[in-house]
Amino acid sequence: MTTTPTSPSDTAVASVESGSGQSPLLEVRNLKMHFPIRKGFLKRVVGHVKAVDDVTFSVERGTVFGLVGESGCGKSTTGRCVIRLLKATAGEIVYTMPDDEPVHIEALDPESLRIMRRHIQIVFQDPYASLNPRLTLKQIVGEPLVINNVSQGQDLQDRVAELLRRVGLSPEHMNRYPHAFSGGQRQRISLARALALNPRFIVADEPVSALDVSVQAQILNLIKDLREEFGLTYLFIAHNMSVIKHICDSVAVMYVGQIVEMTTTRQLFRKPLHPYTEALLEAIPVPDPRRDRHRIVLEGDVPNPADPPSGCYFHPRCAYAQDVCRTETPPLAEHTPGHLARCHFAAELELKGMTI
Amino acid sequence: MSDQSLTLPSAVSEPQAGEVEINLSAGEIGQLSLWYLIWRRFLRNRLAVAATFVLLLLYLMVALAEFITPYDHLISNEDFVARAPQLPRFRDETGQFHFRPFVYGTTTELDTYNLDWVHKDDTTQMYPLKLFVKGAPYKLLGLFPSERHLYGVDAPGTVFLLGTDRLGRDLFSRIIFGGRISLTVGLIGVSLTILFGSVMGTISGYFGGPVDTVIQRFIELLMSFPSIALWAALAAAMPADITIVTRFFLISIILSLIGWTSLARQVRAKVLAFREMEFSSAATAAGASHFRIIMVHMLPNALSHIIVIATLAIPGMILAETALSFLGLGILPPAVSWGTLLQDAQTVGVVIKKPWLMLPGAFVIVSVLSFNFLGDGIRDAVDPFAL
């Protein structure tokens, strides 16, 4: 475990990172993000889109916690609530500072939030929308340093050069504009920007979804390496199970704003307890043309979060649905230690997993 | 092959330039700013470049009006009322060629049937055109005293290249001096438009919510006014005893009062789009203030569009000023603008008998067209990554 001894918080990270008995770095409790639907001239609220509905999870230090699900399941919204790009409707987001002081991110005033932002950073999905085309690399990567008055002038230049080197880019390119770079290189730039303030926690919002498969692996390996190097903790958002398999320690599967299954990555892949997880696992392409697969193909779309189905949200698409699923909402229950699932038949179903 | 070069003219020349840069591998590549790329693209549009030169020439002429024009545009001359244009000639009556162009003198008769002065060229008098002649003293750009004029003829000859108006004033001089007001009213009006439009548009788009609703409804209200009637009402409401300069500025403000609305709408749309872009979220996540996000991430990206809209708005302003002055509601005599000059050409009789009085209209057309070509050129250039 090596870190750059550039700021006092780094050494603090290094000292607490290995202690697994500590409180989790981030705890999200009963997070809700409801967007009002407004209609008409007077913009009256006629309903709510429950993008995130009662989500609870915690992220241990130095681990990668995955959030996975289809488009529109609320995983990105959760990530944005965590770094307060969105203000959650309800719930608690507790971040443990280097001195073990818990901080409620959802309740921070603007000034404390500015300080807090140095600890938590974000990497976005779209490498083309996440870099301002009018700024050079130096300005983009250096922006967090300039905003927070960390450095300027020659020092800024040196730091940016160092950051670029860390993410595998040549410091000589720092006067170039983003249009000169490929998607993978742009994600490296995004990573460098996120690392600029020496954060301890990074929300990676589908950082590889927009990239070619070959480039995906490079960026995933870079993310892994940076975790080792800087003692980072990630909240990793993805819709692709194979990416989750590659990088995450534990996973929460989301469906229509709720967590439907949560456990370690190993356990989830070996023995999924929720039919939705099984369907996601089935969707992983297997590079073997002779393999005979009875694929479970999910019919239909994710339900409208403004008007979710009755009972279990998944029942209209579930192959195992019974009458009870249509009427009663299953709770998120712990079926085996550390393995939570939101399904009436989690104990009975023999779902197909895969070995990893 | 020829087909390809027809459909993708820019694609054919670009890769070659790119290859050279890649081979150089150092220095410039990737470091050309967007502004530079826009500039390069703009230069490829010949029509827009030509229009730029025309506009530069026009603005140079109105800036140096005292030097360019042979006569004071305010001095009337009852001997030459409504004289037709005196065109420079190279060949005289006898068919002899003269190396130096000349103009004829003037004989004036009274047409007793129409009760009108009739001017004819007096072929016995020839006045060669001269450059840098001595004339009425003036101060160039208000600073340098001089009495040289670009062209002229020796007294008692006259040179009215575009004829004279009903008080015998040289129309060319009046058009150039009129251009001072007509061409600058657009610039000042557009500056105010940019100011109002981008500030209101940014506020509306960035902060959204009730602020956005109020601003948008207000814009709709302004847009639903019949603009000429509103301008006329506002112009009529101006006090009569204000100076020419004040009146000129008030008219610019009146023109931009409606002009800013469409710019504000477009800036708002841009800001709405950029606000959702992840680079502004990233700036927020890094702790940037609203002010910084607007100034660093929103406006520079919207600037190219603002410039396009503004350039395309200038001709509208020029036309509006011309219309107001034509109706007698804008610039008032003795100040001249192209609109007040065109007032002289309001009747059919004038159009038939003294068609040269419509020449200010030609200047309006040329400048408006040039601004439109320039605006089109910039619009095509601002997206350097499009083919």
XYZ file of C-alpha atoms in Angstrom:
743
model
C 0.000 0.000 0.000
C 1.705 3.120 -1.193
C 0.389 6.626 -1.247
C 1.872 9.913 -2.253
C 2.715 11.764 0.934
C 1.408 15.058 -0.417
C -1.260 15.868 2.134
C -1.875 14.913 5.744
C -5.112 13.150 4.866
C -3.161 10.659 2.795
C -1.231 9.280 5.699
C -4.474 9.069 7.604
C -5.960 7.035 4.778
C -2.993 4.754 4.805
C -3.249 4.133 8.531
C -6.950 3.330 8.688
C -7.317 1.642 5.354
C -6.092 -1.746 6.439
C -8.219 -1.863 9.593
C -11.206 -3.924 8.515
C -12.941 -3.748 11.848
C -13.573 -0.017 11.349
C -16.913 1.526 10.525
C -17.614 1.554 6.780
C -16.292 4.501 4.788
C -19.725 5.272 3.441
C -23.121 4.313 4.725
C -26.279 5.038 2.813
C -29.459 4.569 4.813
C -32.979 4.639 3.423
C -31.974 6.926 0.570
C -34.892 8.263 -1.423
C -34.786 10.454 -4.476
C -38.217 11.349 -5.766
C -38.530 13.688 -8.721
C -41.823 15.553 -8.874
C -43.806 15.339 -12.097
C -45.216 18.765 -12.866
C -47.930 19.473 -15.337
C -49.855 22.403 -16.691
C -49.356 26.131 -16.619
C -49.132 26.328 -12.843
C -46.622 23.462 -12.684
C -48.673 21.526 -10.193
C -47.153 18.336 -8.884
C -49.213 15.452 -10.224
C -46.984 12.605 -9.109
C -43.459 11.465 -8.341
C -40.859 9.442 -10.145
C -39.344 7.332 -7.416
C -35.921 7.083 -9.023
C -34.354 5.836 -5.808
C -36.689 4.356 -3.252
C -35.396 3.343 0.142
C -31.895 2.214 -0.690
C -29.552 1.118 2.086
C -25.996 -0.101 1.690
C -22.540 0.482 3.046
C -19.132 0.593 1.436
C -16.142 -0.760 3.365
C -12.788 0.970 3.179
C -10.564 0.002 0.298
C -13.237 -2.050 -1.422
C -15.137 -1.649 -4.642
C -18.873 -1.672 -4.181
C -20.868 -2.269 -7.343
C -24.310 -0.981 -8.224
C -25.752 -2.844 -11.166
C -29.012 -2.774 -13.051
C -30.671 -1.822 -16.305
C -30.928 1.757 -17.563
C -33.341 3.749 -15.452
C -33.076 1.610 -12.338
C -31.742 4.508 -10.271
C -28.129 3.457 -9.933
C -26.663 6.647 -11.373
C -29.113 8.733 -9.378
C -27.894 6.983 -6.239
C -24.308 7.836 -7.181
C -25.191 11.463 -7.789
C -27.000 11.698 -4.459
C -23.941 10.312 -2.696
C -21.712 13.120 -3.957
C -24.543 15.641 -3.585
C -24.862 16.495 -7.251
C -28.490 15.796 -6.427
C -30.088 16.590 -3.103
C -31.781 13.474 -1.837
C -35.459 13.625 -0.899
C -34.910 11.612 2.263
C -32.414 9.304 3.894
C -28.936 9.526 5.312
C -25.560 9.463 3.609
C -22.864 9.105 6.237
C -19.225 9.447 5.281
C -16.490 8.652 7.781
C -13.788 11.298 7.788
C -10.111 10.349 8.194
C -10.404 11.159 11.927
C -13.357 8.721 12.216
C -15.762 11.626 12.482
C -19.042 10.711 10.716
C -20.339 13.390 8.353
C -23.881 13.535 7.080
C -23.409 14.475 3.445
C -27.118 15.025 2.847
C -27.229 17.756 5.504
C -24.062 19.707 4.707
C -24.255 23.469 4.196
C -22.621 24.805 1.014
C -19.334 25.732 2.710
C -18.816 22.362 4.434
C -19.864 20.694 1.220
C -17.039 22.441 -0.624
C -14.558 21.016 1.877
C -16.229 17.628 1.674
C -15.856 17.555 -2.098
C -12.125 17.121 -1.709
C -12.760 13.688 -0.223
C -15.279 12.367 -2.732
C -14.944 12.649 -6.473
C -16.762 11.300 -9.495
C -15.881 9.833 -12.886
C -18.599 10.004 -15.496
C -19.835 7.682 -18.176
C -19.653 9.776 -21.315
C -16.034 10.583 -22.164
C -17.223 13.128 -24.727
C -19.570 15.088 -22.461
C -17.411 15.035 -19.359
C -14.576 17.193 -20.701
C -15.144 20.827 -21.599
C -14.026 21.134 -25.245
C -12.825 24.714 -24.713
C -10.230 23.846 -22.085
C -6.827 22.238 -22.412
C -5.882 19.137 -20.472
C -3.942 21.277 -18.059
C -7.001 23.410 -17.348
C -9.293 20.390 -17.068
C -7.123 18.323 -14.760
C -5.952 21.388 -12.857
C -9.425 22.816 -12.349
C -10.104 21.146 -8.969
C -6.708 22.361 -7.761
C -7.400 25.903 -8.887
C -10.918 25.998 -7.473
C -9.761 24.788 -4.083
C -6.687 27.051 -4.061
C -4.409 24.062 -3.726
C -1.800 25.181 -6.181
C -1.065 27.445 -9.091
C 1.655 28.428 -11.514
C 4.583 26.053 -11.854
C 3.389 23.892 -8.971
C 0.058 23.398 -10.720
C 1.854 22.399 -13.889
C 3.983 19.861 -12.012
C 0.988 18.361 -10.270
C -0.985 18.041 -13.481
C 2.011 16.408 -15.136
C 2.264 13.936 -12.268
C -1.463 13.152 -12.425
C -1.318 12.573 -16.150
C 1.650 10.252 -15.706
C -0.266 8.314 -13.061
C -3.148 7.595 -15.394
C -0.844 6.622 -18.244
C -0.891 9.798 -20.312
C 2.073 11.788 -21.473
C 2.542 15.066 -19.587
C 3.714 16.685 -22.819
C 0.106 16.530 -23.983
C -1.179 18.857 -21.312
C -1.604 21.771 -23.690
C -3.795 19.761 -26.018
C -7.556 19.983 -26.209
C -9.856 17.021 -25.533
C -10.762 16.637 -29.203
C -7.287 15.237 -29.806
C -7.953 12.213 -27.579
C -9.790 8.916 -27.921
C -12.565 7.713 -25.646
C -10.223 5.647 -23.492
C -7.739 8.481 -23.184
C -10.542 10.818 -22.224
C -11.581 8.485 -19.422
C -7.968 8.559 -18.230
C -8.195 12.350 -18.218
C -11.417 12.135 -16.200
C -9.668 9.864 -13.736
C -6.758 12.264 -13.454
C -9.185 15.099 -12.735
C -10.963 13.015 -10.107
C -7.640 12.188 -8.450
C -6.409 15.780 -8.428
C -7.585 16.548 -4.904
C -6.335 13.264 -3.447
C -9.812 11.936 -2.704
C -10.398 8.797 -0.653
C -13.649 7.835 -2.281
C -14.588 7.858 -5.960
C -17.996 7.363 -7.473
C -17.389 5.743 -10.852
C -20.581 6.232 -12.821
C -20.363 3.645 -15.598
C -16.808 4.677 -16.412
C -16.299 2.045 -19.081
C -19.785 1.663 -20.575
C -19.046 3.952 -23.500
C -15.752 2.303 -24.410
C -14.662 -0.516 -26.691
C -14.233 -3.857 -24.965
C -10.455 -3.846 -25.409
C -10.200 -0.346 -23.974
C -12.625 -1.253 -21.169
C -10.130 -3.748 -19.793
C -7.335 -1.164 -19.818
C -9.416 1.376 -17.947
C -10.676 -1.235 -15.460
C -7.106 -2.292 -14.758
C -6.129 1.343 -14.321
C -8.977 1.801 -11.845
C -7.772 -1.262 -9.967
C -4.168 -0.063 -9.946
C -5.184 3.362 -8.692
C -7.077 1.740 -5.852
C -3.894 0.021 -4.712
C -1.771 3.069 -5.250
C -3.948 5.688 -3.573
C -5.888 3.493 -1.146
C -9.119 4.423 -2.875
C -12.610 3.152 -2.218
C -15.034 3.028 -5.139
C -18.731 3.077 -5.625
C -18.758 1.462 -9.047
C -21.878 1.823 -11.136
C -22.328 -0.483 -14.125
C -24.944 -2.255 -16.159
C -22.627 -4.981 -17.324
C -22.210 -8.009 -15.050
C -18.864 -8.990 -16.521
C -17.443 -5.593 -15.588
C -18.782 -6.036 -12.064
C -17.185 -9.476 -11.906
C -13.869 -8.010 -12.932
C -13.626 -5.258 -10.375
C -16.158 -5.351 -7.516
C -15.838 -6.857 -4.061
C -19.520 -6.659 -3.286
C -22.566 -5.815 -5.350
C -26.077 -4.466 -5.006
C -28.475 -5.230 -7.841
C -31.020 -2.484 -8.387
C -34.405 -2.673 -10.036
C -36.843 0.254 -10.309
C -35.157 2.283 -7.610
C -34.800 -0.534 -5.126
C -32.079 -2.960 -4.191
C -33.293 -6.453 -5.038
C -30.179 -8.384 -4.066
C -26.967 -7.534 -2.252
C -23.971 -9.625 -1.274
C -20.345 -10.236 -2.174
C -19.546 -10.527 -5.845
C -18.459 -14.150 -5.415
C -21.648 -15.143 -3.682
C -23.841 -13.273 -6.133
C -22.320 -14.977 -9.133
C -22.240 -18.420 -7.569
C -25.650 -18.474 -6.071
C -27.989 -15.674 -7.081
C -31.177 -15.504 -5.033
C -33.225 -13.150 -7.148
C -34.590 -14.076 -10.606
C -33.566 -10.651 -11.904
C -29.949 -11.307 -10.949
C -30.148 -14.619 -12.745
C -31.400 -12.882 -15.864
C -28.559 -10.356 -15.686
C -26.024 -13.156 -15.305
C -27.549 -14.942 -18.275
C -27.020 -11.831 -20.348
C -23.230 -12.055 -20.028
C -21.919 -13.102 -23.411
C -19.912 -16.327 -23.317
C -17.202 -16.606 -25.953
C -17.993 -20.202 -26.833
C -20.130 -20.816 -29.924
C -20.720 -24.509 -29.103
C -22.093 -23.863 -25.669
C -25.767 -24.679 -25.560
C -27.624 -22.231 -23.415
C -31.225 -21.994 -22.462
C -31.165 -18.307 -22.114
C -33.599 -16.480 -19.984
C -34.416 -13.447 -22.036
C -36.110 -10.672 -20.127
C -39.294 -9.611 -21.835
C -40.443 -6.040 -21.827
C -38.893 -2.962 -20.322
C -38.096 -1.635 -16.907
C -41.431 -0.439 -15.453
C -42.141 3.260 -15.207
C -40.842 4.309 -11.786
C -43.684 6.826 -11.573
C -46.175 3.979 -11.737
C -44.525 0.732 -10.627
C -46.354 -2.611 -10.753
C -48.196 -3.915 -7.708
C -46.571 -6.419 -5.388
C -43.059 -7.365 -6.438
C -41.884 -4.809 -9.014
C -40.298 -7.593 -11.014
C -43.308 -9.892 -11.312
C -44.451 -8.864 -14.838
C -41.105 -10.014 -16.232
C -40.337 -12.842 -13.843
C -40.337 -16.428 -15.077
C -41.125 -17.768 -11.608
C -43.898 -15.350 -10.664
C -46.799 -16.702 -8.593
C -50.032 -15.100 -7.460
C -48.506 -13.825 -4.253
C -45.929 -11.836 -6.259
C -48.690 -9.801 -7.863
C -50.190 -8.664 -4.590
C -47.555 -8.666 -1.878
C -44.360 -6.682 -1.901
C -41.456 -8.855 -0.771
C -39.077 -7.383 1.840
C -35.319 -7.224 1.390
C -34.451 -10.115 3.701
C -31.196 -11.732 4.701
C -31.377 -15.324 3.483
C -27.856 -16.448 4.242
C -25.422 -14.342 6.294
C -24.513 -11.264 4.284
C -26.782 -12.193 1.396
C -29.910 -10.094 1.036
C -32.633 -10.628 -1.555
C -36.046 -9.160 -2.228
C -37.956 -12.224 -3.409
C -40.759 -14.322 -1.897
C -39.142 -17.501 -3.135
C -35.485 -16.766 -2.602
C -35.177 -19.791 -0.358
C -36.958 -22.195 -2.682
C -35.746 -21.254 -6.155
C -32.696 -23.000 -7.529
C -31.310 -20.241 -9.716
C -28.489 -20.648 -12.155
C -25.289 -18.959 -11.174
C -21.876 -19.177 -12.699
C -18.432 -19.958 -11.445
C -15.899 -17.200 -11.257
C -12.698 9.963 -57.607
C -14.108 13.230 -58.906
C -17.405 12.252 -57.297
C -15.756 11.988 -53.932
C -14.056 15.312 -54.207
C -17.394 16.812 -55.130
C -19.288 15.452 -52.166
C -16.591 15.846 -49.560
C -14.535 18.845 -50.593
C -13.172 19.546 -47.138
C -12.506 15.891 -46.362
C -10.183 15.648 -49.297
C -7.879 18.430 -48.267
C -7.995 17.826 -44.517
C -6.436 14.364 -44.107
C -3.368 15.521 -46.024
C -2.876 18.402 -43.644
C -3.489 16.019 -40.739
C -0.910 13.542 -41.975
C 1.722 16.196 -42.151
C 0.977 17.179 -38.590
C 1.099 13.594 -37.406
C 4.438 13.137 -39.123
C 5.703 16.208 -37.338
C 4.335 14.553 -34.196
C 5.447 17.434 -32.005
C 4.289 20.921 -31.251
C 1.042 21.893 -32.834
C -0.989 18.710 -32.948
C -4.040 18.787 -30.741
C -3.002 22.128 -29.384
C -4.890 24.239 -31.877
C -7.618 25.941 -29.924
C -11.197 25.751 -31.081
C -11.028 29.422 -32.009
C -8.150 28.742 -34.329
C -9.951 25.805 -35.929
C -13.027 27.987 -36.393
C -10.857 30.655 -37.994
C -9.341 28.155 -40.417
C -12.762 26.886 -41.384
C -14.068 30.385 -41.818
C -11.267 31.260 -44.232
C -12.380 28.446 -46.505
C -15.730 30.149 -47.064
C -14.873 32.599 -49.857
C -18.215 34.394 -49.840
C -17.970 35.091 -46.121
C -14.400 36.328 -46.454
C -15.420 38.602 -49.335
C -18.333 39.916 -47.275
C -15.917 40.625 -44.440
C -13.764 42.725 -46.752
C -16.799 44.625 -48.025
C -17.846 45.373 -44.454
C -14.340 46.413 -43.460
C -14.256 48.752 -46.467
C -17.651 50.222 -45.556
C -16.656 50.803 -41.943
C -13.319 52.279 -43.023
C -15.161 54.645 -45.335
C -17.571 55.871 -42.676
C -14.756 56.232 -40.167
C -12.770 58.379 -42.599
C -15.885 60.049 -44.032
C -14.473 63.578 -43.964
C -11.491 62.502 -46.034
C -13.397 60.242 -48.442
C -16.130 62.722 -49.288
C -15.452 65.764 -51.469
C -18.104 68.014 -49.884
C -19.665 68.785 -46.555
C -22.841 66.735 -46.455
C -24.825 69.507 -44.792
C -24.063 72.404 -47.155
C -26.801 72.974 -49.687
C -26.178 74.442 -53.096
C -29.142 76.003 -54.894
C -27.304 76.006 -58.229
C -27.229 72.232 -58.372
C -30.575 71.117 -56.965
C -31.259 67.467 -57.756
C -28.462 67.170 -60.269
C -28.073 63.742 -61.847
C -24.870 61.785 -61.092
C -21.766 63.093 -62.813
C -20.041 59.978 -63.985
C -16.315 60.094 -64.579
C -15.552 59.898 -68.300
C -12.543 58.899 -70.328
C -13.854 59.846 -73.788
C -15.053 63.332 -74.685
C -17.655 64.477 -77.245
C -15.214 64.213 -80.101
C -14.319 60.676 -79.151
C -10.871 61.575 -77.963
C -9.470 59.428 -75.178
C -8.257 61.117 -71.998
C -5.929 59.226 -69.754
C -7.177 61.096 -66.683
C -10.938 60.733 -66.050
C -12.916 63.961 -66.098
C -16.440 65.273 -65.489
C -18.334 67.880 -67.449
C -19.603 71.138 -66.084
C -23.266 71.871 -65.660
C -25.761 74.057 -67.497
C -29.011 74.747 -65.753
C -32.333 75.677 -67.360
C -35.761 76.182 -65.963
C -38.320 73.806 -67.363
C -41.287 76.171 -67.439
C -43.771 73.385 -68.111
C -42.867 71.309 -65.034
C -41.472 74.256 -63.067
C -38.319 72.332 -62.397
C -34.623 72.952 -62.801
C -33.079 70.875 -65.521
C -29.344 70.224 -65.359
C -27.382 69.175 -68.398
C -23.753 68.346 -68.925
C -21.873 71.281 -70.385
C -19.549 69.592 -72.813
C -17.487 72.708 -73.270
C -16.258 72.546 -69.693
C -14.101 69.608 -68.657
C -12.805 69.167 -65.143
C -10.244 66.382 -64.673
C -10.679 64.351 -61.505
C -7.825 64.835 -59.057
C -6.745 62.913 -55.995
C -6.003 64.499 -52.614
C -7.353 67.912 -53.554
C -7.584 70.799 -51.158
C -11.046 71.514 -49.869
C -12.948 72.413 -46.748
C -10.828 71.906 -43.600
C -11.817 69.137 -41.175
C -10.364 66.962 -38.426
C -9.718 63.363 -39.398
C -11.148 60.977 -36.745
C -11.691 64.144 -34.725
C -7.950 64.385 -34.118
C -5.855 65.306 -37.126
C -6.613 68.602 -38.836
C -6.469 68.399 -42.617
C -7.990 69.952 -45.694
C -7.200 67.273 -48.240
C -10.014 65.190 -49.692
C -9.640 61.881 -51.484
C -10.909 63.195 -54.811
C -12.338 66.341 -56.319
C -12.136 68.801 -59.196
C -10.895 72.356 -59.462
C -13.416 75.134 -58.868
C -15.754 76.173 -60.352
C -16.348 72.539 -61.394
C -18.289 70.084 -59.265
C -18.120 66.353 -58.869
C -21.351 64.759 -57.652
C -20.604 61.105 -58.324
C -24.034 59.992 -57.142
C -25.893 63.213 -57.898
C -27.378 65.670 -55.428
C -30.554 65.803 -53.389
C -33.360 68.356 -53.507
C -31.220 70.943 -51.702
C -28.206 70.399 -53.916
C -26.219 68.426 -51.346
C -23.777 65.822 -52.637
C -25.508 62.463 -52.274
C -22.281 60.461 -52.065
C -21.120 62.568 -49.112
C -24.509 62.206 -47.468
C -24.545 58.437 -47.930
C -21.109 58.061 -46.378
C -21.995 60.294 -43.445
C -25.392 58.580 -43.144
C -23.576 55.255 -42.948
C -21.960 56.444 -39.754
C -25.290 56.238 -38.019
C -26.834 53.383 -39.957
C -23.853 51.063 -39.606
C -23.093 51.834 -35.986
C -26.677 51.715 -34.770
C -26.589 48.000 -35.594
C -23.334 47.452 -33.718
C -24.455 49.298 -30.609
C -27.882 47.720 -30.719
C -26.325 44.283 -31.057
C -23.895 44.891 -28.187
C -26.852 45.710 -25.972
C -28.696 42.692 -27.357
C -25.762 40.440 -26.508
C -25.569 41.925 -23.030
C -29.284 41.591 -22.204
C -29.728 38.363 -24.124
C -26.841 36.395 -22.706
C -27.333 37.578 -19.131
C -31.070 36.883 -19.142
C -30.683 33.650 -21.115
C -27.989 32.349 -18.789
C -29.937 33.197 -15.655
C -33.066 31.663 -17.115
C -31.403 28.450 -18.220
C -28.990 27.947 -15.363
C -31.210 28.623 -12.387
C -34.438 27.370 -13.935
C -37.572 27.047 -11.872
C -39.715 30.109 -11.186
C -36.992 32.491 -12.420
C -37.002 30.703 -15.756
C -40.783 30.772 -15.983
C -40.987 34.503 -15.248
C -38.266 35.401 -17.759
C -39.716 33.180 -20.469
C -43.230 34.543 -20.065
C -41.828 38.081 -20.152
C -39.977 37.265 -23.365
C -43.160 35.866 -24.875
C -44.946 39.056 -23.903
C -42.293 41.190 -25.615
C -42.270 38.972 -28.679
C -46.018 39.191 -29.074
C -45.856 42.972 -29.559
C -45.997 44.114 -33.169
C -42.432 45.330 -33.329
C -42.738 48.245 -35.753
C -45.681 49.633 -33.802
C -43.803 49.267 -30.524
C -40.690 50.919 -31.927
C -42.815 53.702 -33.363
C -44.575 54.254 -30.059
C -41.306 54.305 -28.114
C -39.646 56.561 -30.672
C -42.600 58.921 -30.593
C -42.370 59.018 -26.820
C -38.810 60.375 -26.976
C -38.588 64.013 -25.940
C -38.069 66.371 -28.860
C -35.335 68.504 -27.324
C -32.674 65.828 -26.890
C -29.430 65.978 -28.812
C -28.753 63.937 -31.917
C -26.319 61.705 -30.050
C -28.795 60.988 -27.255
C -31.504 60.243 -29.768
C -29.184 57.902 -31.596
C -28.409 55.959 -28.419
C -32.043 55.830 -27.390
C -32.935 54.399 -30.780
C -30.231 51.741 -30.378
C -31.721 50.814 -27.029
C -35.219 50.680 -28.476
C -34.047 48.381 -31.240
C -32.282 46.028 -28.842
C -35.249 46.010 -26.487
C -36.925 43.436 -28.669
C -33.822 42.023 -30.299
C -32.500 40.460 -27.095
C -35.446 38.106 -26.688
C -34.540 35.607 -29.368
C -30.887 35.651 -28.318
C -31.913 35.009 -24.707
C -33.984 32.038 -25.810
C -31.125 30.484 -27.729
C -28.605 31.111 -24.971
C -31.044 29.542 -22.524
C -31.343 26.451 -24.690
C -27.563 26.181 -24.880
C -27.140 26.640 -21.139
C -29.828 24.045 -20.455
C -27.885 21.601 -22.595
C -24.521 22.424 -21.006
C -25.972 22.241 -17.505
C -26.801 18.603 -18.152
C -23.366 17.936 -19.635
C -21.116 16.021 -17.335
C -18.313 18.558 -17.436
C -20.420 21.005 -15.458
C -21.324 18.252 -12.986
C -17.625 17.496 -12.682
C -16.942 21.154 -11.949
C -19.677 21.154 -9.315
C -18.188 18.028 -7.805
C -14.817 19.786 -7.657
C -16.436 22.596 -5.692
C -16.800 25.224 -8.419
C -19.111 28.151 -7.733
C -22.113 28.963 -9.914
C -20.238 31.994 -11.183
C -17.242 29.924 -12.224
C -19.379 27.290 -13.916
C -21.207 29.971 -15.878
C -18.072 31.890 -16.828
C -15.765 28.936 -17.561
C -18.064 26.156 -18.662
C -21.223 27.757 -20.019
C -20.466 31.062 -21.725
C -17.295 30.048 -23.607
C -19.185 27.129 -25.075
C -22.180 29.279 -25.932
C -20.055 32.144 -27.222
C -19.744 30.894 -30.784
C -23.524 30.655 -31.026
C -23.932 34.086 -29.488
C -21.581 35.521 -32.097
C -23.502 33.885 -34.924
C -26.857 35.090 -33.663
C -25.478 38.560 -33.042
C -23.955 38.826 -36.515
C -27.194 37.740 -38.086
C -29.072 40.260 -35.921
C -27.093 43.285 -37.123
C -28.816 43.488 -40.536
C -32.178 43.387 -38.784
C -31.088 46.364 -36.701
C -29.874 48.275 -39.743
C -33.143 47.607 -41.521
C -35.148 48.579 -38.448
C -33.279 51.868 -38.098
C -33.770 52.518 -41.784
C -37.480 51.781 -41.472
C -37.897 54.024 -38.416
C -35.995 56.891 -40.010
C -37.866 56.399 -43.273
C -41.085 56.871 -41.324
C -39.640 59.978 -39.702
C -39.512 58.369 -36.246
C -35.846 57.563 -36.035
C -32.947 59.850 -36.775
C -34.170 63.388 -37.428
C -32.664 65.925 -39.851
C -30.185 67.531 -39.991
C -28.550 64.280 -38.869
C -28.402 61.834 -41.723
C -28.819 58.098 -41.862
C -29.656 55.864 -44.799
C -33.231 55.859 -43.628
C -33.559 59.655 -43.641
C -31.922 59.758 -47.063
C -34.482 57.320 -48.369
C -37.215 59.612 -47.100
C -36.456 61.763 -50.132
C -37.382 58.840 -52.352
C -40.815 58.310 -50.898
C -42.858 59.430 -53.893
C -43.304 57.811 -57.280
C -42.421 61.085 -58.949
C -38.993 61.028 -57.386
C -38.461 57.406 -58.269
C -39.200 58.117 -61.927
C -37.493 61.477 -62.380
C -34.637 61.287 -59.870
C -33.871 57.580 -59.504
C -30.422 58.256 -58.041
C -32.078 59.293 -54.797
C -32.729 55.598 -54.188
C -29.000 54.840 -54.118
C -28.844 54.832 -50.284
C -31.026 51.730 -50.578
C -28.242 50.026 -52.518
C -25.859 50.670 -49.626
C -28.413 49.192 -47.218
C -28.717 46.104 -49.400
C -24.956 45.637 -49.734
C -24.287 45.970 -46.020
C -27.233 43.779 -44.989
C -26.252 41.076 -47.462
C -22.629 41.236 -46.316
C -23.629 40.800 -42.701
C -25.802 37.851 -43.649
C -22.986 36.194 -45.589
C -20.598 36.855 -42.723
C -23.065 35.391 -40.214
C -23.598 32.312 -42.380
C -19.851 31.866 -42.678
C -19.360 32.044 -38.936
C -22.259 29.687 -38.340
C -20.744 27.105 -40.641
C -17.330 27.585 -39.073
C -18.222 27.278 -35.401
C -18.435 23.514 -35.496
C -14.931 22.641 -36.641
C -15.456 18.937 -36.092
C -18.345 18.697 -38.516
C -17.361 17.688 -42.013
